[in-house]
Amino acid sequence: MINKKLTLSIFITLFANPSIASEWPVGVTDKSSTVQNQSVSIPVISNDIGNHLEILSVNESSKKWGRITINADRKTLSYSPYKDFTGSDSFWYVLKDGEGRTNAAKVFVNVILSTPSSNWPVANTDTINADYGSVVKIAVLENDTGIGLKLAEVNEWSVNKGKAWISADNEISYQQYGEARGDQQDEFWYVFEDQWGRKNSAKVVVSLKESNNSSWPVGTPDTATASNGLRVNIPVLSNDIGSGLKIEGANEWSKEGGKTRIFGENIRYTPPADFSGTDSFWYQFVDEQGRTNSAKVSVEVSANTQKSVVEFCGNTYETDGTAANTQLSSLSPSEPVIFPSTEIKPTGVAGELGVISGRRYYLEGDVGSEQVLWMEVDGVLTKVSAVESDQPTAALGAYKGVFYFTQAGRYLFAHDGQQLVEQGDLLKDIVLYNAPSGIRQISDTSLYENTIERVDGQGDALHFSVKSKFIGSGLPHSYTTWWRISGDLDWSPVKLLRTGSNVASGVSISTTINNFYYFNGMDYFAYYYNGSFPNNGIREYQVKLADSGLEIDSAIGDVEKIIEDRGRLFVLTKYVPDGGRSEFPPIPSKLYVVGNGTTSKFVELATCPQ
């Protein structure tokens, strides 16, 4: 019998005199790894903070149905993955200190294949250009081949007065310490390993040139507006002066308590809750020679003074987004917010993939031979791309005038009429385990039948999924990875989440995701999890809020629809009966709103009886 997941409750007692009480114990997230079907002991208490700490309790079952037990020392836990499971798993434990005060922490476990892939990691030489005295970062693993690659070591000193070291982001930093002496060549070696610890090495060849003595980069102050207390993406580099500029860092918190986050050449600013007025923060940027400068960003934040009107459970509610100021109303809701469709309508013409912003895309060639993609505008033909594959070139969707398509059943491309950009290998970069220790690729793609398709969603974004169904011998299973493309992130795909389904003797696990909505820089979607086991079952109806793939909050309910009104997002859920099973309590219908600012949480406004 497989036990249900346990929900851990934490009860906190406040001391009357805090001046004589020691600090409350702090639980720190743990990460561990093991191989398929093998247990591991995890010293979870070792990184927690407090006096005389020990484990009080733990989830008996993990998120992916592994088994967890407390060891006799009450400092470590034993984790056993579910039979034949590989991927990322997690669970919670409760700790207590010598005064009986409690806290909790989450444990992530990466379970890898017990049998390494047959292919040893392959190393390839890297060539770069560098200036004297400047630091250059080198993504040396990008042209190496293997699963879960990470750097192991590097020559500290090169052969020609250079120094190299491993950076925190799994790249190598190189700097020339010799005096400027014209064009020179330097080289050094590095060692890397795959997720099974198998090693290889490669050489880096550096071409040195004297600096062109260009001017130091100049930072220019930026101004932006955050209307209705919503987030704003600020292209801070657009008015700065220099070559090859990149954002190097920014104040994590603004002067008034707002939050910043870097996305490529943009900084996303989240205003503090219930704030209006002028806020500010600083950012630092670097040019192609490693020279830095900084600039100030001022943001004018306006509060949302309008009230929203929403129909729910046969009633109409007027609200300012708080439960205290939500009441019945006779007003009528606004017209729904409509976004341009990302669907490419079929034309009915053989070989034609679609027409986007007056550009007609069509294919020449058959599957199994060279397929050439052409663009025709006003009778003028332009060759976009060509590939020889046994998989068809297929249209995915259109967003802001950009045509997205796939080639060879795995590569994603974007074409805006002028430029073709490869967005990535979908089977390498998308269909994989989201393991904390790095990227784990499906080792043998021939064992999976892959389907890449656009999915319906709301908000200013294009949503799509990659479904991989296992067709080999063994436990039947499938994976689906869900993605979003939005203009505020330079049209690059952002992974929302990855789900899986499998069927074994007496066990069936499935996950359904739908009702995608992109609003205020965050992703919202409905999540339904169903698990059937020999002696019990589990079901979860939730709506989730995620920030670029990181779950921020969730609420219970079967989503009926999601509505945007006057700068607020509302989630309406519907009643779910118990289905005649005692372990499935009925779920009432609820109306939620999402808080603005740094407090992005679901707030319950109303409940509807059955």
Coordinates of C-alpha atoms in Angstrom, one line a residue:
M1 CA 0.0 0.0 0.0
I2 CA 1.3 3.4 -0.9
N3 CA 0.5 6.1 1.7
K4 CA -1.0 9.4 0.8
K5 CA 1.2 12.5 1.0
L6 CA 1.4 14.0 4.5
T7 CA 0.7 17.7 4.9
L8 CA 3.1 19.2 7.5
S9 CA 1.7 21.8 9.8
I10 CA 4.0 24.2 11.7
F11 CA 2.9 25.7 15.0
I12 CA 4.9 28.6 16.2
T13 CA 4.8 29.8 19.8
L14 CA 5.9 33.4 20.4
F15 CA 7.9 34.2 23.5
A16 CA 6.6 37.0 25.7
N17 CA 10.1 38.4 26.1
P18 CA 12.0 38.2 22.8
S19 CA 15.1 39.8 24.3
I20 CA 15.9 36.6 26.2
A21 CA 14.9 34.1 23.5
S22 CA 17.4 32.8 21.0
E23 CA 16.8 33.0 17.3
W24 CA 14.1 30.7 15.9
P25 CA 15.5 27.7 14.0
V26 CA 15.8 28.1 10.3
G27 CA 15.3 25.3 7.8
V28 CA 17.5 25.5 4.6
T29 CA 16.6 23.8 1.4
D30 CA 18.6 20.6 0.7
K31 CA 19.7 19.0 -2.6
S32 CA 20.8 15.5 -3.1
S33 CA 21.1 12.9 -5.9
T34 CA 21.0 9.1 -6.3
V35 CA 20.7 6.6 -9.1
Q36 CA 17.6 4.7 -10.2
N37 CA 16.3 2.1 -7.6
Q38 CA 19.0 3.0 -5.1
S39 CA 18.5 4.6 -1.6
V40 CA 20.5 7.5 -0.3
S41 CA 21.1 9.0 3.1
I42 CA 20.7 12.8 3.2
P43 CA 22.2 14.9 6.1
V44 CA 19.4 17.5 6.0
I45 CA 20.2 19.0 9.5
S46 CA 23.8 19.8 8.5
N47 CA 22.9 23.1 6.8
D48 CA 20.0 24.2 9.0
I49 CA 20.5 27.0 11.6
G50 CA 19.7 26.6 15.3
N51 CA 20.8 24.9 18.5
H52 CA 20.5 21.2 19.2
L53 CA 18.5 20.5 16.0
E54 CA 16.9 17.2 15.2
I55 CA 14.3 15.9 12.7
L56 CA 10.8 15.9 14.2
S57 CA 8.8 14.4 11.2
V58 CA 8.9 14.0 7.5
N59 CA 6.6 13.2 4.5
E60 CA 6.4 9.4 4.3
S61 CA 5.9 9.8 0.5
S62 CA 7.6 12.2 -1.8
K63 CA 6.0 14.1 -4.6
K64 CA 7.0 11.3 -7.0
W65 CA 6.1 8.5 -4.6
G66 CA 9.5 7.8 -3.2
R67 CA 9.8 6.6 0.5
I68 CA 11.4 8.6 3.2
T69 CA 12.4 7.5 6.8
I70 CA 14.1 9.2 9.7
N71 CA 17.4 7.5 10.6
A72 CA 18.3 6.7 14.2
D73 CA 20.6 9.7 14.6
R74 CA 17.6 12.0 13.8
K75 CA 20.0 14.1 11.8
T76 CA 19.7 12.3 8.5
L77 CA 16.9 10.9 6.3
S78 CA 16.9 7.9 4.0
Y79 CA 15.2 8.4 0.6
S80 CA 14.3 5.5 -1.7
P81 CA 13.0 6.5 -5.2
Y82 CA 9.9 4.9 -6.6
K83 CA 10.5 1.8 -8.7
D84 CA 12.3 2.6 -12.0
F85 CA 11.7 6.4 -11.5
T86 CA 14.2 8.9 -12.8
G87 CA 13.9 12.7 -12.7
S88 CA 13.4 15.4 -10.0
D89 CA 11.6 14.6 -6.8
S90 CA 11.0 16.5 -3.6
F91 CA 9.5 16.3 -0.1
W92 CA 9.4 18.3 3.2
Y93 CA 10.6 17.6 6.7
V94 CA 10.0 19.3 10.1
L95 CA 12.9 20.1 12.4
K96 CA 13.0 21.3 16.0
D97 CA 15.6 22.9 18.3
G98 CA 16.5 22.3 21.9
E99 CA 13.6 24.5 23.1
G100 CA 11.0 22.6 21.1
R101 CA 10.5 25.3 18.5
T102 CA 9.9 24.0 14.9
N103 CA 10.4 24.9 11.3
A104 CA 10.5 23.1 8.0
A105 CA 12.6 22.7 4.9
K106 CA 12.2 21.2 1.4
V107 CA 14.5 18.5 0.0
F108 CA 15.1 18.1 -3.8
V109 CA 16.5 14.8 -5.0
N110 CA 17.7 14.2 -8.6
V111 CA 17.4 10.5 -9.5
I112 CA 19.5 9.5 -12.6
L113 CA 19.6 6.4 -14.7
S114 CA 21.4 3.5 -13.1
T115 CA 22.9 2.5 -16.5
P116 CA 25.0 5.2 -18.1
S117 CA 24.3 6.1 -21.8
S118 CA 26.6 4.2 -24.1
N119 CA 28.1 7.4 -25.5
W120 CA 31.2 8.8 -23.7
P121 CA 31.2 12.6 -23.5
V122 CA 32.8 14.2 -26.5
A123 CA 35.2 17.2 -26.2
N124 CA 35.7 19.9 -28.9
T125 CA 38.3 22.6 -29.2
D126 CA 37.1 26.2 -28.4
T127 CA 38.5 29.3 -30.1
I128 CA 37.9 32.8 -28.7
N129 CA 39.1 36.4 -29.1
A130 CA 40.3 38.4 -26.1
D131 CA 41.9 41.8 -25.3
Y132 CA 44.8 42.4 -23.0
G133 CA 43.8 43.1 -19.4
S134 CA 40.1 42.4 -19.9
V135 CA 38.1 39.4 -18.6
V136 CA 36.2 37.2 -21.0
K137 CA 33.8 34.5 -20.1
I138 CA 33.7 31.3 -22.2
A139 CA 30.8 28.9 -22.5
V140 CA 33.2 26.0 -23.3
L141 CA 30.6 23.3 -22.8
E142 CA 28.3 24.6 -25.5
N143 CA 30.1 22.7 -28.3
D144 CA 30.8 19.6 -26.2
T145 CA 28.5 16.6 -26.3
G146 CA 27.1 14.6 -23.4
I147 CA 24.4 14.4 -20.7
G148 CA 24.5 16.7 -17.6
L149 CA 27.9 18.1 -18.4
K150 CA 29.7 20.2 -15.8
L151 CA 33.2 21.6 -15.5
A152 CA 35.7 19.7 -13.2
E153 CA 39.0 21.6 -13.5
V154 CA 41.0 24.0 -15.6
N155 CA 44.6 25.0 -16.1
E156 CA 45.1 27.9 -13.7
W157 CA 47.8 29.4 -15.9
S158 CA 47.8 29.3 -19.7
V159 CA 50.9 28.8 -21.8
N160 CA 51.2 32.6 -22.6
K161 CA 50.8 34.6 -19.4
G162 CA 47.0 34.1 -19.1
K163 CA 44.9 32.9 -16.1
A164 CA 41.7 30.9 -16.2
W165 CA 39.2 29.9 -13.6
I166 CA 35.8 28.2 -13.4
S167 CA 32.9 30.7 -12.9
A168 CA 29.8 30.0 -10.9
D169 CA 27.6 29.6 -14.0
N170 CA 29.6 26.6 -15.3
E171 CA 31.7 28.7 -17.6
I172 CA 35.4 29.6 -17.7
S173 CA 36.7 33.1 -17.2
Y174 CA 40.0 34.0 -18.8
Q175 CA 42.2 37.1 -18.3
Q176 CA 45.6 38.0 -19.9
Y177 CA 48.1 39.2 -17.3
G178 CA 51.0 39.9 -19.6
E179 CA 51.8 43.4 -21.0
A180 CA 50.2 44.3 -24.3
R181 CA 52.6 43.0 -27.0
G182 CA 50.6 42.9 -30.3
D183 CA 48.7 40.0 -31.8
Q184 CA 49.5 36.8 -29.8
Q185 CA 48.0 33.3 -29.4
D186 CA 47.4 31.6 -26.0
E187 CA 45.9 28.3 -25.0
F188 CA 44.9 26.2 -22.0
W189 CA 43.0 23.0 -21.2
Y190 CA 39.9 22.2 -19.2
V191 CA 38.4 18.9 -17.9
F192 CA 34.6 18.2 -17.7
E193 CA 32.4 15.3 -16.7
D194 CA 29.0 13.9 -17.5
Q195 CA 26.3 13.0 -14.9
W196 CA 27.9 9.6 -14.5
G197 CA 31.3 11.1 -13.7
R198 CA 32.9 10.1 -17.0
K199 CA 35.5 12.7 -17.9
N200 CA 37.0 14.2 -21.1
S201 CA 39.1 17.3 -21.8
A202 CA 39.4 20.0 -24.5
K203 CA 41.7 22.8 -25.5
V204 CA 40.8 26.5 -25.6
V205 CA 42.7 28.6 -28.2
V206 CA 42.8 32.4 -27.4
S207 CA 43.6 35.0 -30.1
L208 CA 44.9 38.1 -28.3
K209 CA 44.6 41.6 -29.8
E210 CA 45.5 45.0 -28.3
S211 CA 42.5 47.1 -27.2
N212 CA 41.1 49.5 -29.8
N213 CA 41.1 52.2 -27.1
S214 CA 37.4 52.9 -27.5
S215 CA 35.7 55.2 -25.0
W216 CA 34.6 53.9 -21.6
P217 CA 30.9 52.9 -21.6
V218 CA 28.4 55.7 -20.6
G219 CA 25.4 55.1 -18.5
T220 CA 22.3 57.2 -19.0
P221 CA 19.5 57.5 -16.4
D222 CA 16.2 55.8 -17.3
T223 CA 12.6 56.7 -16.5
A224 CA 9.6 54.3 -16.6
T225 CA 6.0 54.2 -15.6
A226 CA 4.3 51.3 -13.7
S227 CA 0.6 51.9 -14.2
N228 CA -2.1 50.5 -11.8
G229 CA 0.7 49.0 -9.6
L230 CA 1.6 46.5 -12.3
R231 CA 5.1 45.3 -13.3
V232 CA 7.0 47.0 -16.1
N233 CA 9.9 45.8 -18.3
I234 CA 12.5 48.5 -18.8
P235 CA 15.0 48.3 -21.7
V236 CA 17.7 50.0 -19.6
L237 CA 20.5 49.5 -22.1
S238 CA 18.7 51.2 -25.0
N239 CA 20.0 54.7 -24.1
D240 CA 23.5 53.7 -22.8
I241 CA 26.6 54.1 -24.9
G242 CA 29.2 51.4 -25.6
S243 CA 29.9 48.3 -27.6
G244 CA 28.5 44.8 -26.7
L245 CA 26.8 46.1 -23.6
K246 CA 25.3 43.6 -21.1
I247 CA 23.6 44.0 -17.8
E248 CA 25.9 42.7 -15.0
G249 CA 23.7 43.3 -12.0
A250 CA 21.0 45.5 -10.3
N251 CA 19.7 46.4 -6.9
E252 CA 17.5 43.4 -6.0
W253 CA 15.3 45.7 -4.0
S254 CA 14.4 49.3 -5.0
K255 CA 14.5 52.3 -2.7
E256 CA 10.8 51.9 -1.7
G257 CA 10.8 48.1 -1.5
G258 CA 10.1 47.2 -5.1
K259 CA 11.7 44.1 -6.7
T260 CA 13.9 43.9 -9.8
R261 CA 14.8 41.0 -12.0
I262 CA 17.1 40.9 -15.1
F263 CA 15.8 39.4 -18.4
G264 CA 18.5 39.8 -21.1
E265 CA 18.7 43.5 -21.9
N266 CA 15.6 44.3 -19.8
I267 CA 15.0 44.8 -16.1
R268 CA 11.6 43.8 -14.8
Y269 CA 10.4 46.1 -12.0
T270 CA 7.7 45.0 -9.5
P271 CA 6.4 47.8 -7.4
P272 CA 5.8 47.3 -3.7
A273 CA 2.2 46.5 -2.7
D274 CA -0.2 49.5 -2.1
F275 CA 2.5 52.0 -3.2
S276 CA 2.2 55.1 -5.4
G277 CA 4.8 57.7 -6.1
T278 CA 8.4 57.7 -7.3
D279 CA 10.7 54.7 -6.8
S280 CA 14.3 54.1 -8.0
F281 CA 17.1 51.6 -8.2
W282 CA 20.6 51.3 -9.8
Y283 CA 22.0 48.8 -12.3
Q284 CA 25.5 48.0 -13.5
F285 CA 26.5 47.0 -17.1
V286 CA 29.7 45.9 -18.8
D287 CA 31.0 46.4 -22.3
E288 CA 32.8 43.8 -24.6
Q289 CA 36.1 44.8 -23.0
G290 CA 34.9 44.1 -19.5
R291 CA 34.7 47.8 -18.5
T292 CA 31.8 48.7 -16.3
N293 CA 29.5 51.6 -15.5
S294 CA 26.1 52.1 -13.8
A295 CA 23.0 54.2 -14.1
K296 CA 19.9 55.1 -12.1
V297 CA 16.3 54.0 -13.0
S298 CA 13.4 56.1 -11.7
V299 CA 9.9 54.6 -11.9
E300 CA 6.7 56.5 -11.4
V301 CA 4.2 54.1 -9.9
S302 CA 0.4 54.8 -10.0
A303 CA -2.0 52.9 -7.8
N304 CA -5.1 51.1 -9.2
T305 CA -8.0 53.3 -8.1
Q306 CA -10.6 51.6 -10.4
K307 CA -12.9 48.9 -9.1
S308 CA -13.4 45.7 -11.1
V309 CA -16.8 44.1 -11.8
V310 CA -17.0 40.3 -12.1
E311 CA -19.9 37.9 -12.5
F312 CA -19.6 34.8 -10.3
C313 CA -22.1 32.2 -9.1
G314 CA -25.1 34.1 -10.5
N315 CA -24.1 37.3 -8.8
T316 CA -22.2 40.4 -9.8
Y317 CA -19.3 41.6 -7.5
E318 CA -17.6 44.9 -7.4
T319 CA -14.1 44.9 -5.8
D320 CA -10.9 46.8 -5.4
G321 CA -9.0 43.5 -5.2
T322 CA -9.3 42.9 -1.5
A323 CA -11.8 40.6 0.3
A324 CA -12.8 43.5 2.7
N325 CA -13.9 45.7 -0.2
T326 CA -15.8 43.1 -2.3
Q327 CA -19.5 43.4 -2.4
L328 CA -22.6 42.6 -4.5
S329 CA -23.2 45.1 -7.3
S330 CA -25.7 46.0 -10.0
L331 CA -23.0 47.2 -12.4
S332 CA -22.3 45.4 -15.6
P333 CA -18.8 43.8 -16.3
S334 CA -16.6 45.3 -18.9
E335 CA -16.1 43.7 -22.3
P336 CA -13.5 40.9 -22.1
V337 CA -9.8 41.7 -22.9
I338 CA -9.0 40.2 -26.3
F339 CA -5.5 39.4 -27.5
P340 CA -4.4 38.7 -31.1
S341 CA -4.6 35.1 -32.0
T342 CA -1.4 33.1 -32.3
E343 CA -3.0 30.5 -34.5
I344 CA -1.9 30.2 -38.2
K345 CA -5.0 29.6 -40.3
P346 CA -4.7 26.9 -42.9
T347 CA -4.9 28.2 -46.5
G348 CA -5.9 25.0 -48.1
V349 CA -3.1 25.3 -50.6
A350 CA -0.8 22.2 -50.7
G351 CA 2.7 23.0 -49.2
E352 CA 1.6 26.3 -47.9
L353 CA 2.4 26.8 -44.2
G354 CA 0.6 30.1 -43.7
V355 CA 0.4 33.8 -44.3
I356 CA 1.8 36.2 -41.6
S357 CA 1.7 40.0 -42.0
G358 CA 1.5 39.7 -45.8
R359 CA 4.3 37.1 -46.0
R360 CA 3.4 33.8 -47.6
Y361 CA 5.5 30.8 -46.4
Y362 CA 5.5 27.6 -48.4
L363 CA 7.5 24.4 -48.7
E364 CA 9.2 22.7 -51.7
G365 CA 10.4 19.1 -51.4
D366 CA 9.2 16.0 -49.7
V367 CA 9.7 14.3 -46.3
G368 CA 12.9 12.1 -46.6
S369 CA 14.5 14.6 -49.0
E370 CA 15.5 18.2 -48.9
Q371 CA 12.7 20.5 -47.7
V372 CA 13.1 24.2 -48.7
L373 CA 11.1 26.9 -46.9
W374 CA 10.4 29.9 -49.1
M375 CA 8.9 33.3 -48.3
E376 CA 6.9 35.2 -50.9
V377 CA 6.1 38.9 -50.6
D378 CA 4.6 40.8 -53.5
G379 CA 5.8 38.2 -56.0
V380 CA 9.4 38.3 -54.7
L381 CA 10.8 34.9 -53.4
T382 CA 13.3 34.6 -50.6
K383 CA 14.8 31.3 -49.4
V384 CA 14.3 31.1 -45.6
S385 CA 15.9 27.7 -44.7
A386 CA 16.5 24.1 -46.0
V387 CA 16.8 20.8 -44.2
E388 CA 16.9 17.1 -45.2
S389 CA 14.8 15.1 -42.8
D390 CA 12.3 12.3 -42.4
Q391 CA 10.2 14.7 -40.3
P392 CA 8.2 17.5 -42.0
T393 CA 8.9 21.2 -41.5
A394 CA 5.8 22.4 -39.7
A395 CA 4.2 25.8 -38.7
L396 CA 3.9 26.3 -35.0
G397 CA 2.3 29.7 -34.5
A398 CA 2.5 33.5 -35.1
Y399 CA 3.3 36.1 -32.5
K400 CA 3.8 39.9 -33.1
G401 CA 4.4 39.3 -36.8
V402 CA 7.0 36.6 -36.2
F403 CA 6.6 33.2 -37.8
Y404 CA 7.5 30.2 -35.6
F405 CA 8.1 26.8 -37.2
T406 CA 9.9 23.5 -36.5
Q407 CA 12.3 21.4 -38.6
A408 CA 13.3 17.8 -38.4
G409 CA 10.7 17.3 -35.6
R410 CA 12.9 19.0 -33.0
Y411 CA 14.4 22.4 -34.0
L412 CA 12.5 25.6 -33.3
F413 CA 13.0 28.6 -35.5
A414 CA 11.7 32.2 -35.7
H415 CA 11.5 34.4 -38.8
D416 CA 10.4 38.0 -38.8
G417 CA 10.6 38.5 -42.6
Q418 CA 14.3 39.7 -42.4
Q419 CA 16.1 37.5 -39.9
L420 CA 16.0 33.8 -39.1
V421 CA 16.8 32.8 -35.5
E422 CA 17.2 29.3 -34.2
Q423 CA 15.5 29.1 -30.8
G424 CA 16.8 25.7 -29.8
D425 CA 16.7 21.9 -30.0
L426 CA 13.4 21.0 -28.6
L427 CA 14.4 17.4 -27.7
K428 CA 17.7 18.6 -26.0
D429 CA 16.6 21.9 -24.4
I430 CA 12.9 21.2 -23.8
V431 CA 12.1 17.5 -23.3
L432 CA 14.4 16.8 -20.3
Y433 CA 14.4 16.4 -16.6
N434 CA 14.5 19.8 -14.8
A435 CA 17.2 18.5 -12.4
P436 CA 18.9 20.9 -10.0
S437 CA 22.3 19.6 -10.9
G438 CA 21.9 20.5 -14.6
I439 CA 20.3 19.5 -17.9
R440 CA 19.5 15.9 -18.4
Q441 CA 18.7 15.0 -22.0
I442 CA 16.7 12.0 -23.2
S443 CA 19.5 9.6 -24.1
D444 CA 17.8 7.9 -27.0
T445 CA 15.3 10.0 -28.8
S446 CA 14.3 7.2 -31.2
L447 CA 12.5 5.6 -28.2
Y448 CA 10.1 8.5 -28.1
E449 CA 7.3 9.7 -30.4
N450 CA 7.4 13.5 -30.3
T451 CA 4.6 16.0 -31.0
I452 CA 5.2 19.7 -31.0
E453 CA 2.1 21.9 -31.1
R454 CA 0.6 25.3 -30.2
V455 CA -1.8 25.3 -27.3
D456 CA -4.6 27.7 -26.5
G457 CA -3.8 30.4 -24.1
Q458 CA -4.7 33.9 -23.1
G459 CA -2.6 37.0 -22.6
D460 CA 0.0 38.6 -24.8
A461 CA 1.9 35.4 -25.5
L462 CA 2.3 32.3 -27.7
H463 CA 2.0 29.0 -25.8
F464 CA 3.1 25.6 -27.1
S465 CA 3.9 22.1 -25.8
V466 CA 6.3 19.3 -26.6
K467 CA 4.8 15.8 -25.9
S468 CA 7.1 12.8 -25.9
K469 CA 5.5 9.4 -25.7
F470 CA 7.7 6.4 -24.9
I471 CA 7.4 3.7 -27.6
G472 CA 10.2 1.4 -26.4
S473 CA 9.9 -1.7 -24.2
G474 CA 9.4 -1.1 -20.5
L475 CA 7.2 0.9 -18.3
P476 CA 4.8 3.0 -20.5
H477 CA 5.2 6.7 -19.8
S478 CA 5.2 10.1 -21.5
Y479 CA 6.5 13.6 -20.8
T480 CA 5.0 17.0 -21.7
T481 CA 6.9 20.3 -21.4
W482 CA 4.9 23.5 -21.6
W483 CA 6.4 26.7 -23.0
R484 CA 5.6 30.4 -23.5
I485 CA 7.0 33.0 -25.9
S486 CA 6.3 36.7 -25.0
G487 CA 7.6 39.9 -26.4
D488 CA 9.0 41.2 -23.1
L489 CA 11.6 38.4 -23.1
D490 CA 12.9 39.0 -26.7
W491 CA 10.7 36.3 -28.1
S492 CA 12.8 33.5 -26.6
P493 CA 10.9 30.5 -25.2
V494 CA 10.5 30.3 -21.5
K495 CA 9.8 26.9 -19.9
L496 CA 6.7 26.9 -17.6
L497 CA 6.7 23.3 -16.3
R498 CA 7.2 19.7 -17.2
T499 CA 4.6 16.9 -16.4
G500 CA 4.7 13.2 -16.8
S501 CA 2.3 10.2 -16.9
N502 CA 2.9 6.6 -16.4
V503 CA 1.0 3.3 -16.0
A504 CA 2.2 0.3 -14.0
S505 CA 0.6 -2.7 -12.4
G506 CA -2.3 -1.3 -10.4
V507 CA -0.8 2.3 -10.6
S508 CA -1.9 5.1 -12.9
I509 CA -0.6 8.6 -12.7
S510 CA -1.6 11.5 -15.0
T511 CA -1.4 15.3 -15.1
T512 CA -3.6 17.7 -17.1
I513 CA -2.6 21.3 -17.7
N514 CA -4.7 23.9 -19.4
N515 CA -6.2 27.4 -19.1
F516 CA -2.9 29.2 -19.7
Y517 CA -2.9 32.9 -19.0
Y518 CA 0.1 35.3 -19.2
F519 CA -0.6 38.4 -17.1
N520 CA 1.6 41.1 -15.5
G521 CA 4.8 39.2 -16.3
M522 CA 3.5 36.0 -14.6
D523 CA 2.1 32.7 -15.8
Y524 CA -1.2 31.2 -14.6
F525 CA -2.6 27.8 -15.5
A526 CA -4.9 25.1 -14.3
Y527 CA -3.3 21.9 -12.9
Y528 CA -5.1 18.6 -12.4
Y529 CA -3.2 15.6 -10.9
N530 CA -4.8 12.2 -10.7
G531 CA -3.1 9.1 -9.1
S532 CA -4.8 5.7 -8.8
F533 CA -3.2 3.0 -6.6
P534 CA -4.2 -0.5 -5.5
N535 CA -5.7 0.7 -2.2
N536 CA -6.4 4.4 -2.6
G537 CA -6.2 7.4 -4.9
I538 CA -5.2 11.0 -5.0
R539 CA -6.6 13.9 -7.0
E540 CA -5.5 17.6 -7.0
Y541 CA -7.3 20.5 -8.6
Q542 CA -5.2 23.6 -8.5
V543 CA -4.6 26.9 -10.2
K544 CA -0.9 27.8 -10.2
L545 CA 1.1 31.1 -10.4
A546 CA 4.6 30.8 -11.8
D547 CA 7.4 33.3 -12.5
S548 CA 9.4 32.0 -15.5
G549 CA 8.9 28.4 -14.4
L550 CA 9.3 28.9 -10.6
E551 CA 6.0 28.3 -8.8
I552 CA 5.1 31.3 -6.6
D553 CA 1.6 30.4 -5.3
S554 CA -1.3 28.0 -5.8
A555 CA -4.9 27.8 -4.9
I556 CA -7.4 24.9 -4.7
G557 CA -10.1 24.6 -7.4
D558 CA -11.1 23.3 -10.8
V559 CA -10.6 26.4 -13.1
E560 CA -13.7 27.4 -15.1
K561 CA -12.2 30.6 -16.5
I562 CA -9.7 33.3 -16.0
I563 CA -10.7 37.0 -16.5
E564 CA -8.7 40.2 -16.8
D565 CA -10.4 43.4 -15.7
R566 CA -9.1 46.9 -15.0
G567 CA -5.5 45.8 -14.2
R568 CA -6.5 42.7 -12.1
L569 CA -6.7 39.0 -12.8
F570 CA -9.6 36.9 -11.5
V571 CA -9.8 33.1 -11.4
L572 CA -13.2 31.4 -11.2
T573 CA -13.4 27.8 -10.2
K574 CA -16.3 25.3 -10.4
Y575 CA -17.7 22.8 -7.9
V576 CA -16.2 19.4 -8.0
P577 CA -18.3 16.5 -6.4
D578 CA -16.7 13.7 -4.4
G579 CA -17.3 11.2 -7.2
G580 CA -18.6 8.7 -4.6
R581 CA -15.2 8.2 -3.1
S582 CA -14.5 9.0 0.6
E583 CA -10.9 10.0 -0.1
F584 CA -12.1 12.7 -2.5
P585 CA -13.9 15.5 -0.5
P586 CA -16.0 17.8 -2.7
I587 CA -14.4 21.1 -3.7
P588 CA -16.5 24.3 -3.6
S589 CA -16.6 26.9 -6.3
K590 CA -14.5 30.0 -5.5
L591 CA -13.6 33.4 -6.8
Y592 CA -10.0 34.4 -6.5
V593 CA -8.1 37.6 -7.4
V594 CA -4.3 37.9 -7.8
G595 CA -2.6 40.6 -5.6
N596 CA -0.5 43.1 -7.4
G597 CA 3.0 44.3 -6.5
T598 CA 5.5 42.1 -4.7
T599 CA 2.6 40.3 -3.0
S600 CA 1.6 38.1 -5.9
K601 CA -0.7 35.7 -4.2
F602 CA -4.2 34.3 -4.7
V603 CA -6.8 36.1 -2.6
E604 CA -10.2 34.4 -2.0
L605 CA -13.0 36.9 -2.6
A606 CA -16.2 34.7 -2.6
T607 CA -17.4 31.1 -2.3
C608 CA -20.3 29.6 -4.0
P609 CA -22.4 26.8 -2.4
Q610 CA -23.2 23.7 -4.4

